[in-house]
Short mmCIF file of C-alpha atoms and ligand atoms in Angstrom, two decimals:
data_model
loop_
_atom_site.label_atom_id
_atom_site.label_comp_id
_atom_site.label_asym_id
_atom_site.label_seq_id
_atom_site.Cartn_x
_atom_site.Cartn_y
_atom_site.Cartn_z
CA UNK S 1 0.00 0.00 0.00
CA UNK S 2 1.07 3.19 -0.48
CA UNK S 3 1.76 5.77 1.89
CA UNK S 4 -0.12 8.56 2.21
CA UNK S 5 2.68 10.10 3.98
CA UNK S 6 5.82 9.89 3.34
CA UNK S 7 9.02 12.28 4.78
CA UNK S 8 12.17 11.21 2.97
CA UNK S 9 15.15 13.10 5.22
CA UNK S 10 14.08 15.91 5.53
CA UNK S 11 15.84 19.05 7.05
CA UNK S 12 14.28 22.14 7.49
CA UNK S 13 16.23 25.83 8.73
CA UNK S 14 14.92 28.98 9.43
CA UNK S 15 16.98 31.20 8.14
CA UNK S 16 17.80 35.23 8.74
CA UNK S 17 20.22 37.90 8.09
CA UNK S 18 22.40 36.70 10.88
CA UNK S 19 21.90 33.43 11.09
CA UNK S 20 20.18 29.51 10.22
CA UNK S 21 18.82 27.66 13.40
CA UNK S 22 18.08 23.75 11.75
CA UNK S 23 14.98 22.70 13.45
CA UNK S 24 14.28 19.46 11.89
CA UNK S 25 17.58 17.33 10.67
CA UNK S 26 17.40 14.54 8.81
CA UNK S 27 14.05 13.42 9.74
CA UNK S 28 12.03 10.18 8.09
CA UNK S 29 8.74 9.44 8.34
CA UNK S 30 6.18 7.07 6.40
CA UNK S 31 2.71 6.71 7.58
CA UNK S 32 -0.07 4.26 5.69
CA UNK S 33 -3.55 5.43 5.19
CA UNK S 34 -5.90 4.76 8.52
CA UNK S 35 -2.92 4.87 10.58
CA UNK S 36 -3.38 7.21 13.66
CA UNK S 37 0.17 8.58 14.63
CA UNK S 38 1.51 10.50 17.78
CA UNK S 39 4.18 12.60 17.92
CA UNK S 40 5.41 13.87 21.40
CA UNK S 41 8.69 15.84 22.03
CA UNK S 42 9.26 18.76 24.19
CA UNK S 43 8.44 22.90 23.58
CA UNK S 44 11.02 23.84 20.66
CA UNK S 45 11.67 19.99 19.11
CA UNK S 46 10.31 20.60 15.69
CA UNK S 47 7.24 19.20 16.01
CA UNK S 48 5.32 22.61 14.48
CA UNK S 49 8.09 23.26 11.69
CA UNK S 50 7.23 18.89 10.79
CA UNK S 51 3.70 19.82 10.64
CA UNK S 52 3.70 23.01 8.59
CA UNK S 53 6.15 21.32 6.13
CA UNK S 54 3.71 18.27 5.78
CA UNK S 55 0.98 20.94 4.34
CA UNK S 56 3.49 23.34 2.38
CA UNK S 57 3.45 25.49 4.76
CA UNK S 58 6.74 25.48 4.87
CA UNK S 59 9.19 23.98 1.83
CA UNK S 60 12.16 21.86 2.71
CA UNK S 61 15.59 22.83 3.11
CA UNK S 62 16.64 19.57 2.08
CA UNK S 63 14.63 16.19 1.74
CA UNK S 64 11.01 15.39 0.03
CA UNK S 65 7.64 15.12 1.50
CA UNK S 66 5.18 13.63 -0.17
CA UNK S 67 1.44 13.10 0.41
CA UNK S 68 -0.59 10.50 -1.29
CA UNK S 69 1.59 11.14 -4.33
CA UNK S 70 2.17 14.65 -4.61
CA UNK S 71 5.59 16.30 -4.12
CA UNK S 72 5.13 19.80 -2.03
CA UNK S 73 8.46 21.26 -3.90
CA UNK S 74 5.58 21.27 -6.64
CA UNK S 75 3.48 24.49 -6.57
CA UNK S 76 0.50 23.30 -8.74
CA UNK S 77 -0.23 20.78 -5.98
CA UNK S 78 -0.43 23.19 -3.05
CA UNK S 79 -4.57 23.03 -2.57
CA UNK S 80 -4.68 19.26 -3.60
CA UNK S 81 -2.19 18.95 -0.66
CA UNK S 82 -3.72 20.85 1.53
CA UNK S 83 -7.16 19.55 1.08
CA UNK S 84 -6.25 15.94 1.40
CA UNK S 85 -3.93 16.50 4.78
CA UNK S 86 -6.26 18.75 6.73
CA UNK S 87 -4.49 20.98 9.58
CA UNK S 88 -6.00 22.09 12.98
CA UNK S 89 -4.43 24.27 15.18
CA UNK S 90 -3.75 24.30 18.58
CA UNK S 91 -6.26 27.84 19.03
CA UNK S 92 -10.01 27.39 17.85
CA UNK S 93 -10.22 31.26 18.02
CA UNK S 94 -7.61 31.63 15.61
CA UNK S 95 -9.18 29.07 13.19
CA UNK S 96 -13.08 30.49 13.31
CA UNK S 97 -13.69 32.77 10.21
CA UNK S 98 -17.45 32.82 10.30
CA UNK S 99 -19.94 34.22 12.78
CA UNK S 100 -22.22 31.39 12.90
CA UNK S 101 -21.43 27.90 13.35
CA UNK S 102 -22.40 26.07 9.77
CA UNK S 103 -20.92 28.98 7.99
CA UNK S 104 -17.65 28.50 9.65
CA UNK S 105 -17.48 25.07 8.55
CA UNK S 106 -18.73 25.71 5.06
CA UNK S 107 -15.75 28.08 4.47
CA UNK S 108 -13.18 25.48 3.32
CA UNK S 109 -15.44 23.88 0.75
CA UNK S 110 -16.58 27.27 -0.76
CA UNK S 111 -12.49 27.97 -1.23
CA UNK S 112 -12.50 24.86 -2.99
CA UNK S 113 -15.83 25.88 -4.92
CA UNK S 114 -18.04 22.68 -4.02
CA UNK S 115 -20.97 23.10 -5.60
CA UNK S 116 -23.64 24.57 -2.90
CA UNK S 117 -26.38 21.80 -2.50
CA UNK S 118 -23.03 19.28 -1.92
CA UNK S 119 -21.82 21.94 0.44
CA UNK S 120 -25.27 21.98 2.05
CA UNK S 121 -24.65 17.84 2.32
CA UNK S 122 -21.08 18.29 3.54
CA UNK S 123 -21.75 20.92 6.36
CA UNK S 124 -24.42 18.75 7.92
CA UNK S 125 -22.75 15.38 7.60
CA UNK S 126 -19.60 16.88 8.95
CA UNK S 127 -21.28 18.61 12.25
CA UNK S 128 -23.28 15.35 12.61
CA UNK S 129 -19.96 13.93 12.49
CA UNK S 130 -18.76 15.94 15.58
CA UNK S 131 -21.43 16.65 17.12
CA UNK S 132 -22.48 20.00 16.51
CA UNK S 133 -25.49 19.74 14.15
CA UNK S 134 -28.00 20.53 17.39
CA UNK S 135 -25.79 24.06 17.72
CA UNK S 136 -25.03 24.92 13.92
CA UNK S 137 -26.95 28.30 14.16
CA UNK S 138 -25.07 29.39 16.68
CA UNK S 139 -22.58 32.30 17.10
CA UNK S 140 -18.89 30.64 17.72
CA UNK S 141 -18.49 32.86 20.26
CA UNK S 142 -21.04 31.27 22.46
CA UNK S 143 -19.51 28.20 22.31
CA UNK S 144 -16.79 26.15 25.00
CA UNK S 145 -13.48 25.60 23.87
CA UNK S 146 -14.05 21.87 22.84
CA UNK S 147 -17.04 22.67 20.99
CA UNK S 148 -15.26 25.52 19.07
CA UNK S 149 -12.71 22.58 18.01
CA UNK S 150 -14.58 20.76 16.91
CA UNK S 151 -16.01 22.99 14.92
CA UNK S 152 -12.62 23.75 13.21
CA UNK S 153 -12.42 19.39 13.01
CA UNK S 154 -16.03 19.94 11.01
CA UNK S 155 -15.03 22.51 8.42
CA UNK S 156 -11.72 20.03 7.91
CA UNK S 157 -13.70 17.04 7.25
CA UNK S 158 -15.98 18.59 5.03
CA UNK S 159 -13.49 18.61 2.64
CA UNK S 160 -13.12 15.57 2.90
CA UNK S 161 -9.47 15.04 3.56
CA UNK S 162 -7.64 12.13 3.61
CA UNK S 163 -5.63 12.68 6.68
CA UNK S 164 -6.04 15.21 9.28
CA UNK S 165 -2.95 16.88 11.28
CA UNK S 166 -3.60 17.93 14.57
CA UNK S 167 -1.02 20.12 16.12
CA UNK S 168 -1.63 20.25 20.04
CA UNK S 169 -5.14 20.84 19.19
CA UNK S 170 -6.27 20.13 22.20
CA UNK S 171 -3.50 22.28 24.37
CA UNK S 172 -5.99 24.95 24.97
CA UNK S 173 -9.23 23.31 26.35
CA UNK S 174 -10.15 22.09 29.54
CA UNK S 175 -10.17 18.59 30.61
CA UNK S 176 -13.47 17.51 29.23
CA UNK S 177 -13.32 19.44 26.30
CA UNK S 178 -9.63 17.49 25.11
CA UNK S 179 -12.21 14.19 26.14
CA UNK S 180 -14.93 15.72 23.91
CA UNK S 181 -12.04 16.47 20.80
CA UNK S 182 -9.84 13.21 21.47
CA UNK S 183 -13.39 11.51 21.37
CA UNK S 184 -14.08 12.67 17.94
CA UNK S 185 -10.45 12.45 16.48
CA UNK S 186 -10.81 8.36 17.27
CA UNK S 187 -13.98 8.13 15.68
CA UNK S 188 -12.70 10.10 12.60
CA UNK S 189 -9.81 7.59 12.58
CA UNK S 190 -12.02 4.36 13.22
CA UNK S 191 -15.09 5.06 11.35
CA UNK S 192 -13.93 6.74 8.27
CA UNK S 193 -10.66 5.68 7.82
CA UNK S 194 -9.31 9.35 8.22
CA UNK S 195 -5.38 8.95 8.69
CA UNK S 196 -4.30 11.10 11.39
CA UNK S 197 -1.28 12.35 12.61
CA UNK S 198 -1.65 13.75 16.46
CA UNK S 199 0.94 16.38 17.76
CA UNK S 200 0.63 16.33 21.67
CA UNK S 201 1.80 17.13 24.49
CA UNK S 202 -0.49 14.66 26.57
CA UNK S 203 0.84 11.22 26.92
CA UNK S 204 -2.85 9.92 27.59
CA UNK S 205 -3.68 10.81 24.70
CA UNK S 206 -0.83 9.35 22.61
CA UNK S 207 -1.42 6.23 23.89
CA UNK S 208 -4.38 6.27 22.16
CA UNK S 209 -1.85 6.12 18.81
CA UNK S 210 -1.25 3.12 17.13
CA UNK S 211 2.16 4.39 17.10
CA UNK S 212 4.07 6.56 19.04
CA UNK S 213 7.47 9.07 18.28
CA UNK S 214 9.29 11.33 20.11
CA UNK S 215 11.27 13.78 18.47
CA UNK S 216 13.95 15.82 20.14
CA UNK S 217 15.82 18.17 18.42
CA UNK S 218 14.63 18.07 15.10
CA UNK S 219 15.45 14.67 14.97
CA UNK S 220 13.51 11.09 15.84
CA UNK S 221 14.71 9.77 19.00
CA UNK S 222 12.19 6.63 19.37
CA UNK S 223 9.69 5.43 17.88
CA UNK S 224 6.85 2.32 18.44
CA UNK S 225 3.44 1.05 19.74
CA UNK S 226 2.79 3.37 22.47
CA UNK S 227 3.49 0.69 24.96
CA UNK S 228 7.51 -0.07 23.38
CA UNK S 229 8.08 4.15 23.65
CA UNK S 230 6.87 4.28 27.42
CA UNK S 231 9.07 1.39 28.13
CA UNK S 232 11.60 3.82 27.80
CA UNK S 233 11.09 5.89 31.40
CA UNK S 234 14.11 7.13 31.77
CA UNK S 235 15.22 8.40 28.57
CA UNK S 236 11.70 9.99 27.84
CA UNK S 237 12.37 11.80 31.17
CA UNK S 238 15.79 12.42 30.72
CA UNK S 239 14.60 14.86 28.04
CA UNK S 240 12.04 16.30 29.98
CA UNK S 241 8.65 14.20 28.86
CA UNK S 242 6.00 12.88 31.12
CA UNK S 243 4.98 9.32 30.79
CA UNK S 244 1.68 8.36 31.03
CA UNK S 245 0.68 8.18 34.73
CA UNK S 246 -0.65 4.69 34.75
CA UNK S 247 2.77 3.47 33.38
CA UNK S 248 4.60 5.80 35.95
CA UNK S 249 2.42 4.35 38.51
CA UNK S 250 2.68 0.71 37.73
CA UNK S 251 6.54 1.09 38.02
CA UNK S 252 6.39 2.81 41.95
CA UNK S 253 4.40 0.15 42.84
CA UNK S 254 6.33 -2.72 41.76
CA UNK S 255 9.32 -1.10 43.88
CA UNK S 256 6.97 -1.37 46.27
CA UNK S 257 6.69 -4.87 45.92
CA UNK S 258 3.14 -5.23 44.22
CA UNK S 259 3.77 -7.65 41.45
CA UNK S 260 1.63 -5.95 38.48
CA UNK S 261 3.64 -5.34 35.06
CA UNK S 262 5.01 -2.73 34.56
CA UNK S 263 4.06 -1.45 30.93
CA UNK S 264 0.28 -0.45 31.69
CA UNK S 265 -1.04 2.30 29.68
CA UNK S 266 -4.63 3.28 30.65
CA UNK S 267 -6.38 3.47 34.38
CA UNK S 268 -8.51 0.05 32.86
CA UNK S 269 -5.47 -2.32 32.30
CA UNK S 270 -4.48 -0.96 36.08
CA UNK S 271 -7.81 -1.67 37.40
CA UNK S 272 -7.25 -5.10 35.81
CA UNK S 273 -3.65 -5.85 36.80
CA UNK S 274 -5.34 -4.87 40.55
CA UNK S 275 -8.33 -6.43 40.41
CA UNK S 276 -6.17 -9.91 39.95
CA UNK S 277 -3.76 -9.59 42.79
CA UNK S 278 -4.33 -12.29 45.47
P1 ADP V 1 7.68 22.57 18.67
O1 ADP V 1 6.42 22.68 17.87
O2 ADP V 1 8.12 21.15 18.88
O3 ADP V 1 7.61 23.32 19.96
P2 ADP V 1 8.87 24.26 16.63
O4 ADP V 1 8.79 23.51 15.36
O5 ADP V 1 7.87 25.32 16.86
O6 ADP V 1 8.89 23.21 17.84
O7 ADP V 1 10.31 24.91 16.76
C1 ADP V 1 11.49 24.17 16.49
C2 ADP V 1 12.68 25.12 16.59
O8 ADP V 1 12.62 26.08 15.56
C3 ADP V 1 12.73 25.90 17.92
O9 ADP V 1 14.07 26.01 18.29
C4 ADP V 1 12.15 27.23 17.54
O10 ADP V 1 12.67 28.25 18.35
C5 ADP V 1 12.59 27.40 16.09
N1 ADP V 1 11.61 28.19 15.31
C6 ADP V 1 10.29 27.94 15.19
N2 ADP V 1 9.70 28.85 14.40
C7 ADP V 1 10.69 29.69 13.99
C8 ADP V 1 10.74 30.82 13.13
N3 ADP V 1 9.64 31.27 12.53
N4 ADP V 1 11.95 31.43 12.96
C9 ADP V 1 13.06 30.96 13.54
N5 ADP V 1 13.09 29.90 14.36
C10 ADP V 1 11.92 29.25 14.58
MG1 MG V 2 4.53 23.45 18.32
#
């Protein structure tokens, strides 16, 4: 199969008059359609600059990127690329154009001049989708953080990309509202066979991923199901990254002396590993 992603060593530098700083050296990535990636790695890793070079955003130094086919060195594919890897940001405010709901997430289709009766489709498929077909005459404004979201997540899938990018999209929003977005970025992923690629800072919700990387700077430092990367205690906080707590927690114990294992991800497996102790 082919990948719909695929990063082929890529290097990327910011340059000015005085100087280059290389944020992302030598980096390779491949990722198959339906594939829900993480990427985790501390503030000022690369992990943005990766993300705005996967929607030509940003042009390689040195290095390809390719999605489902197309080359991003090549101008004439720059809104074929963008529609089929969708981007959401980390601040709903800065993503909300429209001042009512259904407008907002029509916006991205009229760019790409869908006819309107499809658009009509689109809009209220895609805010079934999240969610947010009960509140689609509503002012943005009105709305919580998570909703907002996943309003952005709407206007994205009614273009019907073929992967969606999420840089610490959920960074901004309260507790339930990251459950509310997380919620909806898994049933993307599961249901429709959207690819996505999660930036995070969260370790719960990378190990959600089917696989995990950590990047540190500008480079790949490990990378695996999420349960091989938080093996790795130490060196993930050596470099400053949480683990997930269960994991963290599964570990003290055992020091302790309670025999559990010592890999557990979620609070479930926990309850489990507990639940069986004699
Ligand atoms: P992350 O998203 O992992 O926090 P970034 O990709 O934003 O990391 O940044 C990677 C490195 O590139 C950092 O050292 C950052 O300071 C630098 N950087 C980011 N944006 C710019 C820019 N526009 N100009 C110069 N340096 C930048
Ligand atoms: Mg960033």
């Amino acid at each position: 199969m082919e990948n719909i992603i695929k990063v082929k060593n890529l290097t990327f530098e910011y340059t000015s008059d005085e100087h280059t700083h290389r944020a992302i050296d030598d980096f390779n990535l491949n990722i198959n359609e339906g594939e829900f990636v993480a990427i985790i790695g501390h503030n000022g890793s690369g992990k943005s600059t990766l993300s705005k070079n996967l929607n030509a955003i940003l042009i390689p130094t040195q290095g390809d990127i390719v999605i489902d086919g197309m080359n991003t060195k090549e101008e004439k594919y720059l809104w074929d690329i963008r529609q089929t890897a969708g981007m959401v940001f980390q601040n709903p405010d800065n993503q909300i154009v429209a001042t009512i709901v259904e407008e907002d997430v029509a916006f991205g289709c009229e760019n790409l001049g869908v006819e309107p009766l499809e658009i009509r489709e689109r809009v209220d498929s895609a805010l079934k989708n999240v969610g947010m077909y009960e509140l689609r005459e509503r002012p943005p404004h009105l709305l919580s953080g998570g909703q907002k979201q996943r309003v952005a997540i709407a206007g994205i899938i009614a273009m019907r990309p073929k992967c969606i990018i999420f840089d610490e999209a959920t960074a901004m929003l309260d507790p339930s509202g990251r459950q509310e977005v997380m919620n909806t970025i898994k049933r993307l992923n599961k249901e429709y066979n959207i690819t996505v690629l999660m930036i995070t800072h969260f370790m719960e919700e990378a190990v959600e991923a089917d696989r995990v990387i950590v990047m540190e700077k500008g480079k790949k430092i490990l990378e695996g199901k999420p349960r091989e990367v938080f093996s790795h205690i130490d060196e993930l906080k050596k470099i400053g990254l949480d683990v997930p707590y269960m994991t963290e927690l599964s570990q003290l114990l055992n020091k302790d002396g309670i025999k559990i294992r010592t890999d557990i991800l979620t609070v479930d497996e926990m309850v489990g590993e507990l639940c069986q102790l004699k």
